[in-house]
Coordinates of C-alpha atoms and ligand atoms in Angstrom, one line a residue:
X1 CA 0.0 0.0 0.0
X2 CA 1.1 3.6 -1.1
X3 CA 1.5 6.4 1.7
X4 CA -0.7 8.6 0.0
X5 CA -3.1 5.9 0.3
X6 CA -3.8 5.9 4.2
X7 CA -5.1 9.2 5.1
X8 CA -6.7 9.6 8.4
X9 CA -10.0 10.1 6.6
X10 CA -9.2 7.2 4.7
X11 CA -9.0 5.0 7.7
X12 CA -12.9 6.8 8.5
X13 CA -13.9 6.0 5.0
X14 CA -13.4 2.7 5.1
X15 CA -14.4 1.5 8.5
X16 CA -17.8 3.4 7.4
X17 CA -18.6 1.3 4.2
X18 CA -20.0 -0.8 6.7
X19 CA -18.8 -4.4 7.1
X20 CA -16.4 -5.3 10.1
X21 CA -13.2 -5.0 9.4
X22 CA -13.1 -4.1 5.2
X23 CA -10.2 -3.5 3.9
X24 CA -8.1 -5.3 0.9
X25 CA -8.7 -8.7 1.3
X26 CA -6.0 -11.0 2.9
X27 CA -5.4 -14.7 2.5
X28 CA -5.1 -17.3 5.2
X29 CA -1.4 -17.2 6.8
X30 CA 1.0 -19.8 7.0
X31 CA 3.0 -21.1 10.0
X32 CA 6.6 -20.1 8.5
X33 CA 5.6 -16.6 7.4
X34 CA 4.4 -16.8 11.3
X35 CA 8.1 -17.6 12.4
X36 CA 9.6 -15.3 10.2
X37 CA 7.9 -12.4 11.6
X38 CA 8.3 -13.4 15.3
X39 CA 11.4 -13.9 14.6
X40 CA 12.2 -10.2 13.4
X41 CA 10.8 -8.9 16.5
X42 CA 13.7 -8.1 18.9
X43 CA 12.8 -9.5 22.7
X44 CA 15.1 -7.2 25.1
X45 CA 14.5 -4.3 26.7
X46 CA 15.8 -1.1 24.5
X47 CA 17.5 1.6 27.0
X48 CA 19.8 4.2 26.3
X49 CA 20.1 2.9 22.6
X50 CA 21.2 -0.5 23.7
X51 CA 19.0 -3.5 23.1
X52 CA 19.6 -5.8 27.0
X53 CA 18.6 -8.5 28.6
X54 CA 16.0 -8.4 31.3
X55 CA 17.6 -8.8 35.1
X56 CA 13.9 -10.6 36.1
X57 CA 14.3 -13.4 33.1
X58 CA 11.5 -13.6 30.3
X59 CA 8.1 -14.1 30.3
X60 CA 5.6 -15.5 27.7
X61 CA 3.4 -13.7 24.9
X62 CA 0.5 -16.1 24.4
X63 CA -1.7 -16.4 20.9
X64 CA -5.1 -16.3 22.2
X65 CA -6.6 -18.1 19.3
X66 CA -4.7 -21.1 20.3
X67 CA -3.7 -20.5 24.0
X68 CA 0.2 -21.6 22.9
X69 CA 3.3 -19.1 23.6
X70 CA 4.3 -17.3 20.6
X71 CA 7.9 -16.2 22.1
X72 CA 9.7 -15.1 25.1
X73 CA 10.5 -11.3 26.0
X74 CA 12.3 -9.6 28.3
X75 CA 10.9 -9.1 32.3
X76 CA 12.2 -5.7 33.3
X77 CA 13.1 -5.6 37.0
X78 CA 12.6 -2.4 39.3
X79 CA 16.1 -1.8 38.4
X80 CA 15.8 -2.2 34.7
X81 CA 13.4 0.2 34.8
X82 CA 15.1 2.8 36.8
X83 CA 18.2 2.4 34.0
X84 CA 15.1 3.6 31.9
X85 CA 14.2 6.6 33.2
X86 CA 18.1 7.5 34.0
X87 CA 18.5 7.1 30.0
X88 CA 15.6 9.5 29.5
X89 CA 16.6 11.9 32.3
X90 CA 20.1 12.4 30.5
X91 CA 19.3 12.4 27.6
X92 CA 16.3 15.3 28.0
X93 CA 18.1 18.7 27.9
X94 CA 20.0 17.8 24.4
X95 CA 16.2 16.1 22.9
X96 CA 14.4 19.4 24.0
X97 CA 16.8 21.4 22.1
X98 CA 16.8 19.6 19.2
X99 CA 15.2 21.3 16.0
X100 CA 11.8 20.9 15.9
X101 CA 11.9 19.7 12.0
X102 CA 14.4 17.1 12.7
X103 CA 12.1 15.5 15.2
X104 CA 9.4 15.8 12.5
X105 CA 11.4 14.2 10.3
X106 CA 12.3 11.1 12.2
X107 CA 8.8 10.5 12.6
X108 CA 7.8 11.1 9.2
X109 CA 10.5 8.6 8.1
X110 CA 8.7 5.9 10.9
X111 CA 5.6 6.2 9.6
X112 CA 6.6 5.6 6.1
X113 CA 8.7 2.6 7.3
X114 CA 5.4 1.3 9.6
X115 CA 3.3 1.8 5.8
X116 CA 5.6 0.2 3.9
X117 CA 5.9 -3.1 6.5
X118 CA 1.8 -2.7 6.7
X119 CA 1.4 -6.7 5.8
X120 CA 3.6 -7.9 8.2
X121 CA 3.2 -5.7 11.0
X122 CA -0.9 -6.9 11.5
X123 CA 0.1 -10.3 11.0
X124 CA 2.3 -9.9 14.2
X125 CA -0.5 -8.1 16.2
X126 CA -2.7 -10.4 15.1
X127 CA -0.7 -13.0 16.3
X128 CA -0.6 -11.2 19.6
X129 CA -4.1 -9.5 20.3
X130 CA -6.4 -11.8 18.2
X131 CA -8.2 -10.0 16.0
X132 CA -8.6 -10.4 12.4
X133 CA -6.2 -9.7 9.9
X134 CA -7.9 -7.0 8.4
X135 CA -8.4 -5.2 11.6
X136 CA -5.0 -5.3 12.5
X137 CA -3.9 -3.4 9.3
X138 CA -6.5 -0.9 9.7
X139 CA -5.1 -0.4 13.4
X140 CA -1.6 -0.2 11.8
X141 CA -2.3 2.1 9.4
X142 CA -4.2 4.2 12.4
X143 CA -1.3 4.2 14.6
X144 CA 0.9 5.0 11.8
X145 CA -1.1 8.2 11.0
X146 CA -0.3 9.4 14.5
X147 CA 3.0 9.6 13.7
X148 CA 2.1 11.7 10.4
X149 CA 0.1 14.0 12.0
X150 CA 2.5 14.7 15.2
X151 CA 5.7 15.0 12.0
X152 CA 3.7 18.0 11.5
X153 CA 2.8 19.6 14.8
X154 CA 6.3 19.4 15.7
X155 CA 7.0 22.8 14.0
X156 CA 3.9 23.9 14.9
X157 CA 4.6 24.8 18.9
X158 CA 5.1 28.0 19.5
X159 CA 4.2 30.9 22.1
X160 CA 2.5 34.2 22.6
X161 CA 3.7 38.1 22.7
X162 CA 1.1 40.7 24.2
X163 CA 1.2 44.2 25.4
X164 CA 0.5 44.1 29.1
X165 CA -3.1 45.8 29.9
X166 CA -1.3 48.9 31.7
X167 CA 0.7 49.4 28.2
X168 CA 3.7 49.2 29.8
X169 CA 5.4 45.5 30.0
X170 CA 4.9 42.6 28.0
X171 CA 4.1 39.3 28.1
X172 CA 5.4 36.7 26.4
X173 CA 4.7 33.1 26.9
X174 CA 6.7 29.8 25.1
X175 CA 6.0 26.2 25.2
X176 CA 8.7 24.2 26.7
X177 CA 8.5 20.0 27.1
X178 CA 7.2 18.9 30.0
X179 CA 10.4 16.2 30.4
X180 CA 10.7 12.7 30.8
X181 CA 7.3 10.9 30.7
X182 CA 6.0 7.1 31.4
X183 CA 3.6 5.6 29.3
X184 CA 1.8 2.7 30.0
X185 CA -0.5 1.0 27.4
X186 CA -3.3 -1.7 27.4
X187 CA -3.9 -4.8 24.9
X188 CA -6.8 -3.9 22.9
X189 CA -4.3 -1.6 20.5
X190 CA -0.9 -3.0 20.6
X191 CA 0.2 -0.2 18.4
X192 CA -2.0 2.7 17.9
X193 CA -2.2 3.7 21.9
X194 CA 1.6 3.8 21.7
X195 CA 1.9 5.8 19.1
X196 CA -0.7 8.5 20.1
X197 CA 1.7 9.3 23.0
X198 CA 5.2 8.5 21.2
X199 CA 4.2 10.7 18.2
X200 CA 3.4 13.8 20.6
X201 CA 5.9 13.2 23.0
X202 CA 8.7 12.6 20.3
X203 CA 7.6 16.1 18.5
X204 CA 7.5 17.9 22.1
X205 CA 10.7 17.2 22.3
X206 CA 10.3 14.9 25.2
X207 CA 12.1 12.0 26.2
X208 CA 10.4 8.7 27.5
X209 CA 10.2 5.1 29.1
X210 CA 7.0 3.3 27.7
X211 CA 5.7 0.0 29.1
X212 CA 3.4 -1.8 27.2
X213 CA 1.3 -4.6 28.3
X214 CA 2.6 -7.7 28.9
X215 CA 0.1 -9.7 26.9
X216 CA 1.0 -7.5 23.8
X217 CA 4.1 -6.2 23.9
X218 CA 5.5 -7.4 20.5
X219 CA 3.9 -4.5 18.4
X220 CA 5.8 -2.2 20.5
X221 CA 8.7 -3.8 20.2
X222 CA 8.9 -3.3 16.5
X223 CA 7.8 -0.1 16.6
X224 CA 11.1 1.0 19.1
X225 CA 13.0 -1.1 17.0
X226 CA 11.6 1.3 13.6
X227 CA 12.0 4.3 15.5
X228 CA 15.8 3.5 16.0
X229 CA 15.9 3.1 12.5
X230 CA 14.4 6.4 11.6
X231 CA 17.1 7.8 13.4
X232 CA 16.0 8.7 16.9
X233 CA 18.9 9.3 19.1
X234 CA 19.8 7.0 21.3
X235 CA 18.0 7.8 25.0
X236 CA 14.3 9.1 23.8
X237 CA 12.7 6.2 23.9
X238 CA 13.2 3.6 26.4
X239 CA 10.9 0.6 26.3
X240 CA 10.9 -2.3 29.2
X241 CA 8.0 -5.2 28.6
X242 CA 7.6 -6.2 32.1
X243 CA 5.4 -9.4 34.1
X244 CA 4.6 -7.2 36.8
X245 CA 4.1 -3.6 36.0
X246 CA 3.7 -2.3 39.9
X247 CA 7.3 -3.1 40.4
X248 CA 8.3 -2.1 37.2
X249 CA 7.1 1.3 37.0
X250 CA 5.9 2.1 40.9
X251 CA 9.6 3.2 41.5
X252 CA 9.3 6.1 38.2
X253 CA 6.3 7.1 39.2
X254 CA 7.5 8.1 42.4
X255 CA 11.3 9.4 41.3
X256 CA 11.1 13.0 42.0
X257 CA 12.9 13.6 37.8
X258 CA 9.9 12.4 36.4
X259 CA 7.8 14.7 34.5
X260 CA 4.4 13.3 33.2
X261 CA 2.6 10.1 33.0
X262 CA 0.3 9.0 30.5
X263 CA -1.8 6.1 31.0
X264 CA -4.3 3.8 29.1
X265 CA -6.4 1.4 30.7
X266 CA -8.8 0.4 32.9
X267 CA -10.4 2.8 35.2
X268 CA -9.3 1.0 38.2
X269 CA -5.7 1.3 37.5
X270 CA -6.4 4.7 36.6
X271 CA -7.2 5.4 39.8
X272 CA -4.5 3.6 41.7
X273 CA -1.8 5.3 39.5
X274 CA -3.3 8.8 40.2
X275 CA -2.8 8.2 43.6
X276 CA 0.6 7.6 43.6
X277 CA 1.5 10.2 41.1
X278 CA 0.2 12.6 43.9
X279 CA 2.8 11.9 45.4
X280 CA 5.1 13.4 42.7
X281 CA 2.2 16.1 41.4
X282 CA 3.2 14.6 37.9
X283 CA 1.5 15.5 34.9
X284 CA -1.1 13.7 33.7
X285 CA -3.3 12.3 31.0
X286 CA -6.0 9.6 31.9
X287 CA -7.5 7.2 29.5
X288 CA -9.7 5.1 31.0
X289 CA -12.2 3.1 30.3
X290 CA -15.9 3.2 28.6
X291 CA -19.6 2.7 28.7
X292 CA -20.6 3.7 25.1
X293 CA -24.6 4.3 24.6
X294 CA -25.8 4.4 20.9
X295 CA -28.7 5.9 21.0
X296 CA -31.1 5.0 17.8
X297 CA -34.4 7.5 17.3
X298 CA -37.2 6.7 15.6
X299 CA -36.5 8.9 12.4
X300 CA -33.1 7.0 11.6
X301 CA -31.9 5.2 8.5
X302 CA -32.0 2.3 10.6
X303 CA -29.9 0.1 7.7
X304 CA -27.2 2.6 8.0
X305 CA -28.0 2.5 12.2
X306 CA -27.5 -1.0 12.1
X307 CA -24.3 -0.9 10.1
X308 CA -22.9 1.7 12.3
X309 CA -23.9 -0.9 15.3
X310 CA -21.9 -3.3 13.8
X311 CA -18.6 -1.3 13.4
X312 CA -18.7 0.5 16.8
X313 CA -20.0 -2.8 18.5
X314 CA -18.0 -5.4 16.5
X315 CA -14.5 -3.6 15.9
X316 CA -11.8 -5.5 18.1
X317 CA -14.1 -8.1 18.8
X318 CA -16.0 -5.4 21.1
X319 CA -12.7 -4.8 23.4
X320 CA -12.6 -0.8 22.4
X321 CA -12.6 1.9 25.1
X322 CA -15.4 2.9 22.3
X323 CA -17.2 0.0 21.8
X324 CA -20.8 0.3 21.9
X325 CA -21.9 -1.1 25.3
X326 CA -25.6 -0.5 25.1
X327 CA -28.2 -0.2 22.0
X328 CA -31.1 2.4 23.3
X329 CA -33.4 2.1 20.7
X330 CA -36.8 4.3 20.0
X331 CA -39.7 1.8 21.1
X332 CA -41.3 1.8 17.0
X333 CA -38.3 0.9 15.7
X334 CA -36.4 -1.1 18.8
X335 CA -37.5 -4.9 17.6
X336 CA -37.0 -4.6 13.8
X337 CA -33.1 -3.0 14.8
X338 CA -32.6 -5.8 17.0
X339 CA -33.7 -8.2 14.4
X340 CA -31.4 -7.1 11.8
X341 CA -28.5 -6.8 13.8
X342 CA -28.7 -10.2 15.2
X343 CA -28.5 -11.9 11.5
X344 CA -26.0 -9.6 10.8
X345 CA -23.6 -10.7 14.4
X346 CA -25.0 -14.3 13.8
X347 CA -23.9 -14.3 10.6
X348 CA -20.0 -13.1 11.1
X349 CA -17.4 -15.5 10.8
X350 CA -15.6 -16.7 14.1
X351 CA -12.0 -18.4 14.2
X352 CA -8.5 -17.2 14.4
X353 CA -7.9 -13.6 12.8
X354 CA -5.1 -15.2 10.3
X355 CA -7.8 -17.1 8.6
X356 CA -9.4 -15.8 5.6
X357 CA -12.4 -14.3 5.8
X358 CA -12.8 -14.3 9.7
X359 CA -14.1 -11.6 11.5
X360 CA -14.6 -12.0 14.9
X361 CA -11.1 -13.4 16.4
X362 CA -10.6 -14.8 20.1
X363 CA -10.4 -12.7 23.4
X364 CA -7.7 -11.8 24.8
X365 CA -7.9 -14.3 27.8
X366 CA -9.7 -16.8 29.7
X367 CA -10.2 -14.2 32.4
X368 CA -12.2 -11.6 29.7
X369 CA -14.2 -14.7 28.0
X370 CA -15.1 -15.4 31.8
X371 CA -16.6 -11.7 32.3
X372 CA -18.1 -11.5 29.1
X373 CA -19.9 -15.1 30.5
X374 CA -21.2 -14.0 33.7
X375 CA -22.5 -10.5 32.8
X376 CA -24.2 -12.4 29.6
X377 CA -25.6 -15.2 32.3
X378 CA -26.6 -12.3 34.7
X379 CA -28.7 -10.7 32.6
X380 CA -30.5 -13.6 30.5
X381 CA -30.7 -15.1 34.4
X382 CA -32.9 -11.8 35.1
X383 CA -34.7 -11.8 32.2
X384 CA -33.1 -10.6 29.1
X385 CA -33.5 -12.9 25.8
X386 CA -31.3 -14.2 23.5
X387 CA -31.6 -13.5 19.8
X388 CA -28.3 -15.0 18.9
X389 CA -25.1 -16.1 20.0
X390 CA -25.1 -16.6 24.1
X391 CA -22.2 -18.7 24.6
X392 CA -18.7 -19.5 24.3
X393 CA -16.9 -21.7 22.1
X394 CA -15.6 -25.3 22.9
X395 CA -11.9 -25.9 22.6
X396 CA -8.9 -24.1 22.2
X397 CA -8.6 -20.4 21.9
X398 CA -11.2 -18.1 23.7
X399 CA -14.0 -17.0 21.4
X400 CA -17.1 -16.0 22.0
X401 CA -20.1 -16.1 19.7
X402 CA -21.4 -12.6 18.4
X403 CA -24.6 -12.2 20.9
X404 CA -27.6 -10.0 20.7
X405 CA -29.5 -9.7 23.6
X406 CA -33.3 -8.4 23.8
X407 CA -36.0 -7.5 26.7
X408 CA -32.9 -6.2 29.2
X409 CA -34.0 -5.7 32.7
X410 CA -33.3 -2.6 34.5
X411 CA -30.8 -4.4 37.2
X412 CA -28.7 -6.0 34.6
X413 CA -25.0 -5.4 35.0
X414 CA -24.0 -5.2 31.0
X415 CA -25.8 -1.4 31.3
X416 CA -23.8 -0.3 33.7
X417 CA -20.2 -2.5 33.4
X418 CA -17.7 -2.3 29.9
X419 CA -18.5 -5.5 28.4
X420 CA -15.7 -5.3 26.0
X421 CA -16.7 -8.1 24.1
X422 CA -18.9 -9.1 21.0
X423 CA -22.4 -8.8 23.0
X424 CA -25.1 -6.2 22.1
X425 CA -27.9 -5.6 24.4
X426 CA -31.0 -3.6 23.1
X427 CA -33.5 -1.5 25.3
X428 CA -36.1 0.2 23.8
X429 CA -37.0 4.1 24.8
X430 CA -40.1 5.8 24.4
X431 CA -38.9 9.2 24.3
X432 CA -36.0 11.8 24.1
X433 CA -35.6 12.6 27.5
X434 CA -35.6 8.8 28.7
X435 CA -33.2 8.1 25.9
X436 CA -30.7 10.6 27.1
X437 CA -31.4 10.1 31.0
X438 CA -30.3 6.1 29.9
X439 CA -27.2 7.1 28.0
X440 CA -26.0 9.4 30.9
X441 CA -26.8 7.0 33.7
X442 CA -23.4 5.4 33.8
X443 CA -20.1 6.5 35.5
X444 CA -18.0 6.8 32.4
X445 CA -18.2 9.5 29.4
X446 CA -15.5 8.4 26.9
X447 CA -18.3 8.5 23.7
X448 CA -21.6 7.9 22.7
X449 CA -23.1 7.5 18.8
X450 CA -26.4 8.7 17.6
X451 CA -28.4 7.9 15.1
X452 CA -31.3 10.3 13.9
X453 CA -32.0 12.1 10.4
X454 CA -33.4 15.3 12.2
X455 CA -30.8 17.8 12.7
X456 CA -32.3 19.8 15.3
X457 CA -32.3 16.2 17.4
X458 CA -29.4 15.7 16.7
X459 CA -28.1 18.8 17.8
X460 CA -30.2 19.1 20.9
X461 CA -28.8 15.5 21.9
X462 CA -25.4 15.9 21.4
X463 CA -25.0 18.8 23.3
X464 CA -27.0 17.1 26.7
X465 CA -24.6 13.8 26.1
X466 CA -22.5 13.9 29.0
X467 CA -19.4 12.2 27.0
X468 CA -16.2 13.5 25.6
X469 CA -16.8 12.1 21.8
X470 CA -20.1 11.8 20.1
X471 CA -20.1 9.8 17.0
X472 CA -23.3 11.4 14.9
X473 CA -24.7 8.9 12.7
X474 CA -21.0 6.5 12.4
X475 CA -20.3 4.5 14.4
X476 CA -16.6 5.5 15.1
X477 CA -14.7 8.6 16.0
X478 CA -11.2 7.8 16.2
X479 CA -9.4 10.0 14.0
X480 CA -5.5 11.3 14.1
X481 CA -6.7 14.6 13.9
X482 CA -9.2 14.9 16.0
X483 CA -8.7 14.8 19.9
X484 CA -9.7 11.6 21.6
X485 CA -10.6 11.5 24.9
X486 CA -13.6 11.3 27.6
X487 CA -14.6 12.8 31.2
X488 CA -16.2 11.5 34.0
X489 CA -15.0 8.2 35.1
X490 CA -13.2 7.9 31.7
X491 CA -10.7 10.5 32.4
X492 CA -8.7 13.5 31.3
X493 CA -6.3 14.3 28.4
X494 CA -7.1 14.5 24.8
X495 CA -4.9 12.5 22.5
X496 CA -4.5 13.3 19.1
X497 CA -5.3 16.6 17.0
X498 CA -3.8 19.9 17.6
X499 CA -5.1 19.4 21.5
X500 CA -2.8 16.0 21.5
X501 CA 0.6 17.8 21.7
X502 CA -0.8 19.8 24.6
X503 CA -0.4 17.1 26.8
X504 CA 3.5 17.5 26.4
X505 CA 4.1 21.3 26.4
X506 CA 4.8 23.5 29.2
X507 CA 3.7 27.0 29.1
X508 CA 6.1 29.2 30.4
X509 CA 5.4 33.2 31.0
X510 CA 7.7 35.6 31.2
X511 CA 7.3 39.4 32.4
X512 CA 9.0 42.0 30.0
X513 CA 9.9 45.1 31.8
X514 CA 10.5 47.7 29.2
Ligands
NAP601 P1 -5.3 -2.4 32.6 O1 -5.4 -3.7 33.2 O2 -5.6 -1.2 33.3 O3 -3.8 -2.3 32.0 C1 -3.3 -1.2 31.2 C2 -1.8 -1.1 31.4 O4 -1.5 -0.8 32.8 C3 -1.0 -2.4 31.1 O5 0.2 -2.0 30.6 C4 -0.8 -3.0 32.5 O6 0.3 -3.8 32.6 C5 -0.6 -1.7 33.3 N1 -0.9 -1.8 34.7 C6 -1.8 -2.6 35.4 N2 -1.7 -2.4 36.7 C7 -0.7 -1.5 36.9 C8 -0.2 -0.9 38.1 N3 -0.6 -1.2 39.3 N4 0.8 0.0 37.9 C9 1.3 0.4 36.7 N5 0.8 -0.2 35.6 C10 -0.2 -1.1 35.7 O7 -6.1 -2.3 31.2 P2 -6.2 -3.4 30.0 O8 -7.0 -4.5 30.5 O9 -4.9 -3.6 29.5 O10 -7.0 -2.5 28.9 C11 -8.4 -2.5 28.9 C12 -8.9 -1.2 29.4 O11 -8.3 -0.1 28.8 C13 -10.4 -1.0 29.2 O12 -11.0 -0.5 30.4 C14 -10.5 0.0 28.1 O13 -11.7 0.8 28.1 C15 -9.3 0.9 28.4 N6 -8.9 1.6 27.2 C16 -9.1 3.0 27.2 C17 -8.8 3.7 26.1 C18 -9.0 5.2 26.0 O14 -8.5 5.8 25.1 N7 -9.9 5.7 26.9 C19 -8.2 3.1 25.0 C20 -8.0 1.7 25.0 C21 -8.3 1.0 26.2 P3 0.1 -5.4 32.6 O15 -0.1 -5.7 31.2 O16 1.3 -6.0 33.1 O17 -1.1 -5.7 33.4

């Protein structure tokens, strides 16, 4: 594939033709390609330029499909990780100075490199996370665009000159980096929640240790090992893959030289790690986790509802901090919705994402098939019916059958808990207010989608949705240029767009006495 042919609004586009996971058709993979590309995946820690071993040993990166280990990585140690951030501590003055274009370029030159390896860089997240082929590229070609856009905002950061209001001294203000950062990343995106900090924090001219997730840590891996390629000096990003990340990173979060931390994952980590960066009174950006209502009304194209349904339910197997967790469907129209999107889920293909054609791949673990279980179990228990799917799949690998559930009682957990799996449960409304008073009765505001032809509707509801995203008649928002992010219990922080390099600057102000 072409660079000019993965624009961020290409990504949109084609996610939005509706089916699950379109893009270029891919045939079924075979066991050497497989080794080939796990074995181009370097397994040490990278700090300070230097690729090391780990002083805890390895630990195991698992295939869901098939429950098997894949390879062996390094396990950082508290120590390791302290070499990290001294790597990143040294190495800031010298990266903050360094011309802005330069930095721009070396991401530029990544992101080509990350298009031009497209093929084989999904196969290997696919490999790691699950899900289908065709999902992975579109993820790659998502978290390569971060890169893209931040190559650009890198010699966009600049400052302020005003006349003070008595007319006689000025202010001037200038955006500095805020230093060295952690970033820890979840599963669900083994690239693209990387690179949404990398790409800002690298054009900032901030230095970093990232940890990713130690069920996915091989996308990462690459990725440091194409940014050393591009030419980043040796020093701005440090990387340690980890088996426990308290240890790992508890001792940075609380050394008095680091600067920021930027965190994606649950809610309840969220918390614990705001905590102890209270400690430190680091920066911070929180993105946590989701409760997505999609709200349907009564005046919809409900094909084009249902198709949205399937691409903001379905994507990632429904493990997306966006995922649609709820269907709130206008009373008229609530059966005939369901209906339709239960032959569409029943219909998708289930098996391991390298197969061709598949398009719902495994979870990630036993542990996530287990939740998706009881919160199914708990609600069909209290009354909810099944229109399809309801269970999960005999033998290896842990899938789960695309589920649509009907008739959902008040008290059942799936309205108020992320599912973040393939189940779609559908409640009907009878009017606007009860529609939005359901979408906002939840803890979390990361996004909601709605679906209504009626622009003053949609208007009027978009503005009472208590979420930081609204996706108005798609079913995704993700976009490089636009900034992602939620309130409430889903956090702070906006990543991507021209808010995303915020999150790395510094305002400084100085007083001009003339
Ligand atoms: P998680 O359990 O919170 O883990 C996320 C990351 O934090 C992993 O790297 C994990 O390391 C690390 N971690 C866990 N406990 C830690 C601790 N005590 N100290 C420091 N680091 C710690 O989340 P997940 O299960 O990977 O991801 C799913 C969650 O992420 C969902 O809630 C989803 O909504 C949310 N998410 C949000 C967004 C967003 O933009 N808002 C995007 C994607 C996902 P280990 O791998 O070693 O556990």
């Amino acid at each position: 594939m072409g660079v000019d042919q993965v624009g961020a609004g290409d990504h949109g586009a084609r996610w939005n033709t509706g089916r699950v996971g379109y893009l270029d058709p891919m045939t079924t993979t075979t066991a050497p390609e497989e080794q080939r590309i796990l074995d181009q995946v370097p397994k040490q820690l990278f700090i300070g330029g230097r690729w090391r071993d780990g002083s805890k040993g390895t630990l195991s990166v698992e295939d869901p499909a098939t429950g098997d280990s894949l390879c062996e990585v390094a396990d950082a140690s508290a120590d390791d990780a302290k070499a990290a951030l001294e790597a990143a501590v040294e190495t800031g003055p010298e990266w903050a100075s360094h011309p802005p274009r330069e930095r721009g370029e070396i991401l530029r030159r990544a992101f080509e490199a990350i298009v031009s390896r497209a093929d084989e860089l999904a196969l290997l997240m696919t490999l790691e996370m699950g899900k289908p082929l065709k999902e992975s590229k579109a993820e790659i070609t998502y978290g390569a665009e971060f890169l893209r856009w931040f190559s650009e905002q890198a010699v966009r950061i600049d400052g302020r000159y005003a006349v003070a209001p008595n007319g006689q001294g000025r202010l001037l203000t200038m955006k500095q980096p805020v230093g060295p950062c952690l970033l820890i990343t979840p599963w669900n995106f083994p690239l693209a929640m990387g690179t949404r900090k990398i790409g800002p924090a690298i054009a900032a001219g901030c230095t970093m240790v990232v940890k990713p997730a130690q069920q996915t840590p091989l996308s990462m891996l690459m990725l440091a090992r194409i940014l050393e390629e591009a030419g980043l000096p040796a020093g701005v990003l440090n990387l340690i893959t980890a088996s426990s990340a308290s240890e790992s990173t508890g001792p940075l979060i609380n050394d008095s030289r680091l600067r920021k931390l930027s965190f994606t994952g649950s809610t309840e980590v969220g918390r614990k790690l705001m905590e102890q960066a209270s400690q430190n009174l680091l920066r911070l950006s929180m993105e946590l986790g989701g409760n997505a209502p999609f709200l349907v009304f009564d005046d919809a194209d409900l094909d084009a509802a249902v198709q949205g349904a399937l691409i903001a339910k379905m994507r990632n197997i429904g493990e997306a901090c966006t995922a649609a967790n709820r269907f709130h469907v206008a009373d008229s129209v609530a059966e005939q919705f369901a209906e339709k999107l239960a032959e569409k889920m029943g219909s998708m293909k289930v098996g391991r994402g390298t197969e061709d054609g598949v398009e719902v791949g495994p979870l990630i673990d036993q542990n996530q098939r287990e939740k998706v279980e009881g919160l199914v179990n708990q609600a069909v228990g209290a009354g909810a019916r099944i229109l399809v799917g309801g269970q999960a799949r005999d033998g290896a690998g842990y899938f789960y059958d695309p589920t649509v559930l009907t008739d959902i009682p008040e008290d059942a957990e799936l309205l108020r808990e992320e599912i973040f799996g393939p189940v779609a449960p559908v409640k009907g409304f009878s009017d606007e207010d009860e529609a939005i008073a359901a979408a906002n009765n939840t803890e979390f505001g990361l996004v909601a989608y709605v679906f209504t032809r009626d622009l003053k509707r949609a208007l009027r509801v978009v503005e009472r949705l208590e979420t930081g995203m609204v996706g108005l008649n798609q079913g995704m928002v993700s976009n490089p240029a636009a900034p992602f992010g939620g309130i409430k219990q889903s956090g702070f922080g906006r990543e991507g767009g021209p808010e995303g390099i915020e999150e790395y600057l510094e305002t400084k102000y100085v007083a001009v006495n003339l």
